[in-house]
Short mmCIF file of C-alpha atoms in Angstrom, two decimals:
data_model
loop_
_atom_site.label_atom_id
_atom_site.label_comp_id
_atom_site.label_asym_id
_atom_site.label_seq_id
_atom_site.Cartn_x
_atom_site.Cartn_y
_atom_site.Cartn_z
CA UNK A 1 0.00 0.00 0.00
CA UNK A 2 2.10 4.23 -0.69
CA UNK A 3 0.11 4.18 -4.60
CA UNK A 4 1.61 1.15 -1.27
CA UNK A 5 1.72 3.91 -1.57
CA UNK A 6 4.41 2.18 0.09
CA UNK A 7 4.51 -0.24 3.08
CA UNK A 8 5.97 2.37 5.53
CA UNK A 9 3.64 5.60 5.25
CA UNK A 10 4.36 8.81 5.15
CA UNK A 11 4.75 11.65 2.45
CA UNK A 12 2.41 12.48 -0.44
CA UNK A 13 2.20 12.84 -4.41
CA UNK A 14 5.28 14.12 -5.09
CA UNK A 15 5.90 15.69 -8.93
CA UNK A 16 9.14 14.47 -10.45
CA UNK A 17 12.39 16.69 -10.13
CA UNK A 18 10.94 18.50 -6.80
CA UNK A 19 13.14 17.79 -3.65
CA UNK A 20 11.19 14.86 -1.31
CA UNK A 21 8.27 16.00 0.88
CA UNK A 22 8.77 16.86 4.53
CA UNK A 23 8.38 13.03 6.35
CA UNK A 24 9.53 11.37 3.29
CA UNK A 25 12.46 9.78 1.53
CA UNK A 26 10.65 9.18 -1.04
CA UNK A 27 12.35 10.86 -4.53
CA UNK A 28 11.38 11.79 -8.01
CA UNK A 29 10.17 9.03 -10.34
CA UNK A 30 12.38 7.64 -13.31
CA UNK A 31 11.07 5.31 -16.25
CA UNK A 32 12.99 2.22 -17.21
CA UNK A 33 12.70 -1.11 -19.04
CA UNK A 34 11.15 -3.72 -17.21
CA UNK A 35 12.91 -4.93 -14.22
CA UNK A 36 14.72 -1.32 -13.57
CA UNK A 37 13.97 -0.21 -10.30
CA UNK A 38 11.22 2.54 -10.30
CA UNK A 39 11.13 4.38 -7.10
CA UNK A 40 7.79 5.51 -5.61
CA UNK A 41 4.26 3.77 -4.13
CA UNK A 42 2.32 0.88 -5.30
CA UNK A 43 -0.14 3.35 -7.26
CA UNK A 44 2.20 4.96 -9.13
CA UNK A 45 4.72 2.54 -9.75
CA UNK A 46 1.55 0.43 -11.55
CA UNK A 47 1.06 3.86 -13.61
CA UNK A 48 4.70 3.22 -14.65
CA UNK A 49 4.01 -0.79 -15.05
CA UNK A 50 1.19 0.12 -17.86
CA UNK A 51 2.93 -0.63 -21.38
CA UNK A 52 2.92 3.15 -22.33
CA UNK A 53 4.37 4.41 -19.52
CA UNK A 54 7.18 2.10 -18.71
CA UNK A 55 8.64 2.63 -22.22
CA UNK A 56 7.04 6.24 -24.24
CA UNK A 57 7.65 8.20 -21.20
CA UNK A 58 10.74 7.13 -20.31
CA UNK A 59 11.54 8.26 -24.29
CA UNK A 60 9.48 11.20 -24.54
CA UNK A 61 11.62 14.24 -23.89
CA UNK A 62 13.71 12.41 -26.42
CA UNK A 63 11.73 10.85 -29.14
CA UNK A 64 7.91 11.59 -28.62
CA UNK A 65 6.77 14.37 -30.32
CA UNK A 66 4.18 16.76 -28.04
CA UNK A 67 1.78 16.54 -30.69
CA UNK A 68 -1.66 14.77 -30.88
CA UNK A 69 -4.12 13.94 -33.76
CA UNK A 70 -6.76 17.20 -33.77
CA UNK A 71 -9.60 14.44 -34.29
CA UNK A 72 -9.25 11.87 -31.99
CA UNK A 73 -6.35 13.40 -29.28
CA UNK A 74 -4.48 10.16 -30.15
CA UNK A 75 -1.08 9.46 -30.97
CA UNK A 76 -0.20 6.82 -33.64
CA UNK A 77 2.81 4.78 -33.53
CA UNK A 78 4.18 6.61 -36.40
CA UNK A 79 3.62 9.78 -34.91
CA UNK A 80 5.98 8.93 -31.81
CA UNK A 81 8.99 8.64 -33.87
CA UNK A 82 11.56 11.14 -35.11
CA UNK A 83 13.85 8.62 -36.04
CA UNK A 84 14.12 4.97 -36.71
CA UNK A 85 17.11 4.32 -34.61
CA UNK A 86 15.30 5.27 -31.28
CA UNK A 87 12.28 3.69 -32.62
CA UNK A 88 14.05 0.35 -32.92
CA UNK A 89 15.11 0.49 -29.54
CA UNK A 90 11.99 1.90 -28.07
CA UNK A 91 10.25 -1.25 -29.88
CA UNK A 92 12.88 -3.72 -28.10
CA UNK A 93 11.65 -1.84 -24.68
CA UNK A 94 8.24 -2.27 -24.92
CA UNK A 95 5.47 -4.67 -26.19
CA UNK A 96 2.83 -2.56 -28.17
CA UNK A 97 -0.56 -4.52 -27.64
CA UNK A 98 -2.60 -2.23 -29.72
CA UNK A 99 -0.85 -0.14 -32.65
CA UNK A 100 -2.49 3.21 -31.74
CA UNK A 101 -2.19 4.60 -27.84
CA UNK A 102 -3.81 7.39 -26.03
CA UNK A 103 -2.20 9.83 -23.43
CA UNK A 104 -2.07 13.22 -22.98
CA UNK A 105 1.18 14.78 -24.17
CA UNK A 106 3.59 13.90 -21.52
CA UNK A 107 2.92 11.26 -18.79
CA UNK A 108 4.23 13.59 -15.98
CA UNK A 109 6.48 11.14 -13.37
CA UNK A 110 5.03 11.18 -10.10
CA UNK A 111 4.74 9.40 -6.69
CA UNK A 112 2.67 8.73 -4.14
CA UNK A 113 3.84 8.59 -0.24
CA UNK A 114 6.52 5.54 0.10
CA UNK A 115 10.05 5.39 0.69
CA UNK A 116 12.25 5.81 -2.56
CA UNK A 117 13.40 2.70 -4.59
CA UNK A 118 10.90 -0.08 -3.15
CA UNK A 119 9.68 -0.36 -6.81
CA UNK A 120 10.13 -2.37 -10.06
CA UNK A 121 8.18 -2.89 -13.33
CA UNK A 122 6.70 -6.59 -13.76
CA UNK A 123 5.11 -7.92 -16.25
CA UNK A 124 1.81 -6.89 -18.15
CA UNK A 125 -0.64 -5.99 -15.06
CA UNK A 126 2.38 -6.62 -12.10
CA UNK A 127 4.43 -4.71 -10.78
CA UNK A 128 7.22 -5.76 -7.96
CA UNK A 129 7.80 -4.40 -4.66
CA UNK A 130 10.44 -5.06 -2.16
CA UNK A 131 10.15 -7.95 -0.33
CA UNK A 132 8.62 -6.89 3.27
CA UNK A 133 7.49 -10.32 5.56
CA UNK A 134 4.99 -8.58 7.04
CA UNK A 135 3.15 -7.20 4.25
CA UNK A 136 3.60 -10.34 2.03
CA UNK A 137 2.00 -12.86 4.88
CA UNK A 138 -0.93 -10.23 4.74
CA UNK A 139 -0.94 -10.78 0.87
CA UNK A 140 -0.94 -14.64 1.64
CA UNK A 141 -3.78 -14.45 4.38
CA UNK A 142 -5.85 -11.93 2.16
CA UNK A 143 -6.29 -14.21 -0.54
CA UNK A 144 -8.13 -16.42 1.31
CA UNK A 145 -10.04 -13.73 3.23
CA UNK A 146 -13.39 -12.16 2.49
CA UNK A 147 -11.34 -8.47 1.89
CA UNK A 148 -9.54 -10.68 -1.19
CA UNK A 149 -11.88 -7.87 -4.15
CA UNK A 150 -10.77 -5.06 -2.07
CA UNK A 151 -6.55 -5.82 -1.68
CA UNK A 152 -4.24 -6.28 -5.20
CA UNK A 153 -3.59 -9.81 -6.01
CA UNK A 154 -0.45 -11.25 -4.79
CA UNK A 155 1.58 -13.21 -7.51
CA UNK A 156 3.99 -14.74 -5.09
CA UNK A 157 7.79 -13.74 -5.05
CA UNK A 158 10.14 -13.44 -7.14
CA UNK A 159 13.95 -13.14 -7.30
CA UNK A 160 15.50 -9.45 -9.20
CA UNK A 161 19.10 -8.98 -9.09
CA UNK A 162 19.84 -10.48 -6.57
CA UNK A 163 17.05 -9.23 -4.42
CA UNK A 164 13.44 -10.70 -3.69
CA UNK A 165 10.44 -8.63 -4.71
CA UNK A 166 6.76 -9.28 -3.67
CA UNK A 167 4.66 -9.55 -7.33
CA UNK A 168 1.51 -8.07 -7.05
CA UNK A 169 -1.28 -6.40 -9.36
CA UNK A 170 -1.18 -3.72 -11.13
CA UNK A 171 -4.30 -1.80 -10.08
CA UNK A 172 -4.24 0.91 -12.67
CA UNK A 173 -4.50 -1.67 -15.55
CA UNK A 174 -8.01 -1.06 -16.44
CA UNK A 175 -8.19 2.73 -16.33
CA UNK A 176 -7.59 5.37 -19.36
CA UNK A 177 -5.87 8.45 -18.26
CA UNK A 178 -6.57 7.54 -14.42
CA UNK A 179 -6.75 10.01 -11.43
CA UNK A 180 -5.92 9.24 -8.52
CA UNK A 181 -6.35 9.54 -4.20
CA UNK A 182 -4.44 8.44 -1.54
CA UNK A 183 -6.38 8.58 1.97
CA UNK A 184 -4.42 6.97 4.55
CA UNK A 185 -7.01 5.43 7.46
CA UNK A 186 -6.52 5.16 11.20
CA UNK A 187 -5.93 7.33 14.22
CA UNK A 188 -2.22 7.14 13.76
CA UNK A 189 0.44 5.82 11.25
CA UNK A 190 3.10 4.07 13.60
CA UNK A 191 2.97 0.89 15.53
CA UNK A 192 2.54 0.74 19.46
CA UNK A 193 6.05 -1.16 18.92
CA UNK A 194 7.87 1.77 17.59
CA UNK A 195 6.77 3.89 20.26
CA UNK A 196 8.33 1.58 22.66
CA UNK A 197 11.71 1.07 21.36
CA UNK A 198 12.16 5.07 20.28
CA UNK A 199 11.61 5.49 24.32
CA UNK A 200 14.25 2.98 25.01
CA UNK A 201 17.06 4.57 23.35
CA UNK A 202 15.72 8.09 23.24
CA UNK A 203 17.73 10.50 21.02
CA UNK A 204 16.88 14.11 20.44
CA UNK A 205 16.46 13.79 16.49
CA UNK A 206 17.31 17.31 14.84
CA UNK A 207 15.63 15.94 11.15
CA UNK A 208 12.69 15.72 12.94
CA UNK A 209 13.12 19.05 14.88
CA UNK A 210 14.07 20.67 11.21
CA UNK A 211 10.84 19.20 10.15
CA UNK A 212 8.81 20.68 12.92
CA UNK A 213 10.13 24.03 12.37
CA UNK A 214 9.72 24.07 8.83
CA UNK A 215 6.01 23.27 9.60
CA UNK A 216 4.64 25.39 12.59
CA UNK A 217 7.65 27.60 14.52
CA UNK A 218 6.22 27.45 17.58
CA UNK A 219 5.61 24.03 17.75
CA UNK A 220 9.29 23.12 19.70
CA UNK A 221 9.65 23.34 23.06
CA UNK A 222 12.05 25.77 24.61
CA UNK A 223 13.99 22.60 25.71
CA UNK A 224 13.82 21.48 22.08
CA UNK A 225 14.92 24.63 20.79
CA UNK A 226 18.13 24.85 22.70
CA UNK A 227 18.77 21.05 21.89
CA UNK A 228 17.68 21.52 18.34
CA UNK A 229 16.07 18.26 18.23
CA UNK A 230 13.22 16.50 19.19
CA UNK A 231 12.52 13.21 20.52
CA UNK A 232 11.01 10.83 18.08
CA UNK A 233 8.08 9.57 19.98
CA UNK A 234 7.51 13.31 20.59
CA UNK A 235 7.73 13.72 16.95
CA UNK A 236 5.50 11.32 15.84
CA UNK A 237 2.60 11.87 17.73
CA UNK A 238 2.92 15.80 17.17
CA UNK A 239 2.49 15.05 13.19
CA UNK A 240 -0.65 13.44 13.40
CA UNK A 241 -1.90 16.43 15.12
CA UNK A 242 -1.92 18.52 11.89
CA UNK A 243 -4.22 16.87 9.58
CA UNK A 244 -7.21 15.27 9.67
CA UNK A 245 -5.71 11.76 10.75
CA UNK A 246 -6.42 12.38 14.69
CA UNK A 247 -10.13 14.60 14.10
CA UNK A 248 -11.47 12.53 11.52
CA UNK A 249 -9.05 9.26 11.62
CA UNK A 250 -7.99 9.86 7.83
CA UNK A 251 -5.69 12.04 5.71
CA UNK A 252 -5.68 12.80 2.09
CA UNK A 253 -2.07 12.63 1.54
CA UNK A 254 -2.31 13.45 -1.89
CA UNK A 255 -4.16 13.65 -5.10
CA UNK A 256 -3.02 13.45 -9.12
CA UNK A 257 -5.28 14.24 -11.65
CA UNK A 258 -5.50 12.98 -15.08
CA UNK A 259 -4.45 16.14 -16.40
CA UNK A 260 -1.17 15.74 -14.52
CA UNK A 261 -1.65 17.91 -11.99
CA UNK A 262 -0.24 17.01 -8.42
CA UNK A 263 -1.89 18.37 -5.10
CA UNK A 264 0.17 17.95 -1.85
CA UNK A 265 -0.64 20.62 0.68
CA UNK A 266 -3.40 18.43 3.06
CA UNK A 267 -0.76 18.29 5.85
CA UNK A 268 -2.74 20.94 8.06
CA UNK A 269 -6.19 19.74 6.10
CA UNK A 270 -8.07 19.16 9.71
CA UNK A 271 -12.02 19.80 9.22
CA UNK A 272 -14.60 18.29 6.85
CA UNK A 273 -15.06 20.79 4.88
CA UNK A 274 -11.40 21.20 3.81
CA UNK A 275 -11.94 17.16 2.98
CA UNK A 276 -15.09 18.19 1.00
CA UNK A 277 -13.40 20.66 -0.54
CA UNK A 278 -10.29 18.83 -1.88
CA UNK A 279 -12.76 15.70 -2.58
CA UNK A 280 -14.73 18.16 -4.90
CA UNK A 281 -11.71 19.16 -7.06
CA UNK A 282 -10.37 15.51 -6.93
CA UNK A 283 -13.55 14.80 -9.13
CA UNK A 284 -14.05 17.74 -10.97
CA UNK A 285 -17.55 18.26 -8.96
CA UNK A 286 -18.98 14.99 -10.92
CA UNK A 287 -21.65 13.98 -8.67
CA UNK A 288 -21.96 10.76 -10.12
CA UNK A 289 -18.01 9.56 -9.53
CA UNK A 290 -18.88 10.85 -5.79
CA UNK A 291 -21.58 8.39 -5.32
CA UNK A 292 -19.77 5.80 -7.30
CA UNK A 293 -16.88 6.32 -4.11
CA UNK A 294 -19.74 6.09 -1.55
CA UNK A 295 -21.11 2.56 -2.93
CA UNK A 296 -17.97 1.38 -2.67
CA UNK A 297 -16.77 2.87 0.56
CA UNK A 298 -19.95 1.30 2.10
CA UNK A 299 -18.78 -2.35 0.31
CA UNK A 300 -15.11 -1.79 1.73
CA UNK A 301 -16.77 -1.31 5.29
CA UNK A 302 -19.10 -4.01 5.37
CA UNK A 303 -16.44 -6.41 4.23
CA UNK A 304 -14.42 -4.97 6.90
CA UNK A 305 -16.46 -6.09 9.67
CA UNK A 306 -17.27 -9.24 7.98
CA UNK A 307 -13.49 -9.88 7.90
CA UNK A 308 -11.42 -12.57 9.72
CA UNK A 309 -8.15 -10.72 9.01
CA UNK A 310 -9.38 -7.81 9.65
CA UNK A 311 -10.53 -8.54 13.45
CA UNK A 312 -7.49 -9.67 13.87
CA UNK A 313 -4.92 -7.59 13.08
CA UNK A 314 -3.81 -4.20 13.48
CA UNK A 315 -4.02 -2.17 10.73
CA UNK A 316 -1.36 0.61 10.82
CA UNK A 317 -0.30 3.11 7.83
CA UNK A 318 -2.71 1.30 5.52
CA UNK A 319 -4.47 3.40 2.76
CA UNK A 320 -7.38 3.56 0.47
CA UNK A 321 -6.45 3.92 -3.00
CA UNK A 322 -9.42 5.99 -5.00
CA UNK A 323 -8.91 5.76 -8.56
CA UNK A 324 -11.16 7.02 -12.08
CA UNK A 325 -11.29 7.98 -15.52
CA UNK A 326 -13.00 9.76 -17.99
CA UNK A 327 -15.15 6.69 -18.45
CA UNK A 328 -16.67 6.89 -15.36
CA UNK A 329 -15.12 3.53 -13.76
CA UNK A 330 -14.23 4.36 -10.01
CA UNK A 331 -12.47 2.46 -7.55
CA UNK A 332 -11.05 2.09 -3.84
CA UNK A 333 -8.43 -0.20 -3.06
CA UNK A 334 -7.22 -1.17 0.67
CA UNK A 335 -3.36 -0.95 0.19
CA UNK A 336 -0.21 -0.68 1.78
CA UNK A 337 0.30 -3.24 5.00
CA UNK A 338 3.89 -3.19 5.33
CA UNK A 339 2.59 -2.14 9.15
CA UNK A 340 -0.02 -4.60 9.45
CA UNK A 341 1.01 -6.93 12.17
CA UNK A 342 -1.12 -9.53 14.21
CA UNK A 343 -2.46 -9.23 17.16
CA UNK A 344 -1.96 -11.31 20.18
CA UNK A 345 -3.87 -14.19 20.96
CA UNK A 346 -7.23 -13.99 21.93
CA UNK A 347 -7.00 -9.89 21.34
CA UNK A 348 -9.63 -8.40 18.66
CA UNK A 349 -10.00 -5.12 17.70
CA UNK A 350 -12.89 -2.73 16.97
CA UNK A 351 -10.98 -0.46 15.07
CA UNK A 352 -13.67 2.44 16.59
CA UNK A 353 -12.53 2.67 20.21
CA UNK A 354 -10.15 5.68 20.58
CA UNK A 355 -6.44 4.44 21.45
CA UNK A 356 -4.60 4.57 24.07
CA UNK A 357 -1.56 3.06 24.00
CA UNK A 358 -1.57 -0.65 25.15
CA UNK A 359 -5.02 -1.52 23.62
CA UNK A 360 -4.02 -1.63 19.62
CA UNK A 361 -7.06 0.35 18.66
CA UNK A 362 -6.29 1.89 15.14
CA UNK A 363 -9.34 3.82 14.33
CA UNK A 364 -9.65 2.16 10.50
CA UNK A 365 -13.36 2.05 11.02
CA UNK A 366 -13.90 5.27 12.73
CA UNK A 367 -12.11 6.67 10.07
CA UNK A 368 -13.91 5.18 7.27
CA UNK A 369 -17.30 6.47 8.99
CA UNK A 370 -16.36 9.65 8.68
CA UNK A 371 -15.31 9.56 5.38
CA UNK A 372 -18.42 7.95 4.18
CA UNK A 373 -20.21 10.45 6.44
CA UNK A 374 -17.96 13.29 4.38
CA UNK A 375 -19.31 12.10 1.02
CA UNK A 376 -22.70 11.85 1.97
CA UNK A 377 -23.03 15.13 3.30
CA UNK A 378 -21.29 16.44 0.09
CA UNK A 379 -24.08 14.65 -2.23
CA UNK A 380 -26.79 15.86 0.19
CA UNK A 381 -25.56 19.63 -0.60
#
């Protein structure tokens, strides 16, 4: 999950060639052949996976002319090459299932929140992510588990260079010119576990304190500015303070549209109606793509409590993937369980109680009430 968005949280759609978001390692997005190792979140990475993508965009400042038939907005194969040289070896790159492709002048490299260089293009409708235990033994169990329409499909491992990926679907495959949401659920985005072994070795941290500052100047403690640094637990549980992720137990961490256009700035994004808002312009006021969301927000949740897996485990940094086109197909994915860890025996979760620390509570379903509370208000306005 990220769009895994990637296994570990944090950061947000990031355009290519910008320096990484505050909270993030996560880097700019190059194109390769397949196998070369994309950086960037499960959603994006798939964007990369798509035959286009993996091989026209990594040529187009080079080869692909900007532009498009005046009829149709299409580009023929013909109309992609300047020369035959690069065409031969853009042909060796890439298999070209249909002879005329659609896209909208550039495909603009971007990524959603995930550490940098988890990523590699698979096959047609795969993509490969770096092997986490924890997140693929939730890939295992999920198959087998009522959530299994609502997760990507695992594809089992495979081996890379030396190095072991986790093969999973590619969950852009389907979609023309997709745009796409990254909501990360729960009351909090680190494990109980972290908390505990940041306070045995604690360490005033001055990233974290140059990260503070950058965000709110007053946030540091006169103790933590003469130190310049702050102690991670400190750190953590500040962050989730800003946005939306401790009043409403979700986040938008980021949005890209199909025009190419990257939003970012929901870090202080705290009440409903700057959700609304930013929901709105994620689907260009179409009423009917909102209600689309809601159905199947409403089929995520009931399969949640429904779920075996899902009763039993916590489910930390884990995000819901919303993704459209200009067709009108919308989806939400549950991605991104690099953090999702069991829970001890005879422990279950209601994933509504608030946390405190010692009880595991995550707040997924509180969270996902009040974003299916957020979109029916919006299509009762």
């Amino acid at each position: 999950m990220r769009l895994d968005v990637a296994a570990a949280g944090g950061g947000g759609v990031q355009p290519a060639g910008q320096a990484p978001l505050p909270g993030s390692s996560a880097g700019g997005v190059e194109a390769g052949e397949q196998g070369q190792l994309l950086p960037g979140s499960l959603a994006f990475c798939a964007v990369c996976c798509r035959f286009l993508d993996v091989g026209a965009c990594a040529m187009t400042d080079r080869h692909v002319q900007d532009g498009a038939d005046s009829d149709s907005g299409r580009l023929s194969v013909s109309d992609t090459v300047r020369k035959p040289k690069p065409w031969r070896k853009l042909k060796g790159m890439v298999c070209w299932p249909p002879c005329v492709v659609s896209f909208r002048k550039r495909c603009p490299w971007v990524q959603l929140a995930g550490h940098a260089g988890n990523f590699r293009a698979g096959g047609a409708g795969r993509v490969l992510k770096r092997f986490c235990p924890g997140e693929q033994r939730c890939l295992e169990r999920l198959e087998c588990d009522v959530l299994r329409p609502y997760v990507p499909a695992y594809h089992g491992l495979v081996e890379q260079d030396g190095e072991t990926y986790i093969q999973m679907e590619d969950l852009l495959a389907a979609f023309d010119a997709p745009s796409i949401m990254d909501c990360k659920m729960g009351v909090r985005t680190y494990l109980e576990e972290e908390l505990e072994k940041a306070r045995e070795q604690p360490r005033p941290r001055r990233d974290m304190y140059e990260k503070m500052l950058a965000v709110d100047p007053a946030a540091p403690t006169p103790e933590e500015h003469a130190q310049r640094g702050v102690l991670k637990p400190r750190y953590m549980q500040w962050r989730e303070t800003l946005s939306s992720t401790t009043t409403l137990g979700f986040r938008i961490e980021g949005i890209k549209k199909a025009d190419g256009t990257c939003n970012t700035s929901f870090k202080t994004t705290r009440q409903p109606e700057q959700v609304a808002q930013a929901a709105w312009d994620f689907v260009d006021g179409d009423r009917s793509l909102l209600a689309s969301y809601l159905g199947r927000l409403k089929e995520v949740r009931v399969t949640l409590e429904q779920s075996e897996f899902f009763r039993t485990h916590e489910v930390v940094g884990s995000s819901l993937l919303f993704v459209h086109d200009r067709s009108g197909l919308a989806r939400v994915w549950m991605i991104d369980f690099g953090k999702t860890v069991p829970l001890p025996a005879r422990l279950t979760l209601t994933h509504r109680l608030p946390w405190l620390e010692g009880n595991h509570e995550d707040g997924y379903l509180w969270g996902l009430d009040n974003l299916v509370a957020t979109l029916e208000n919006m299509l009762r306005e």
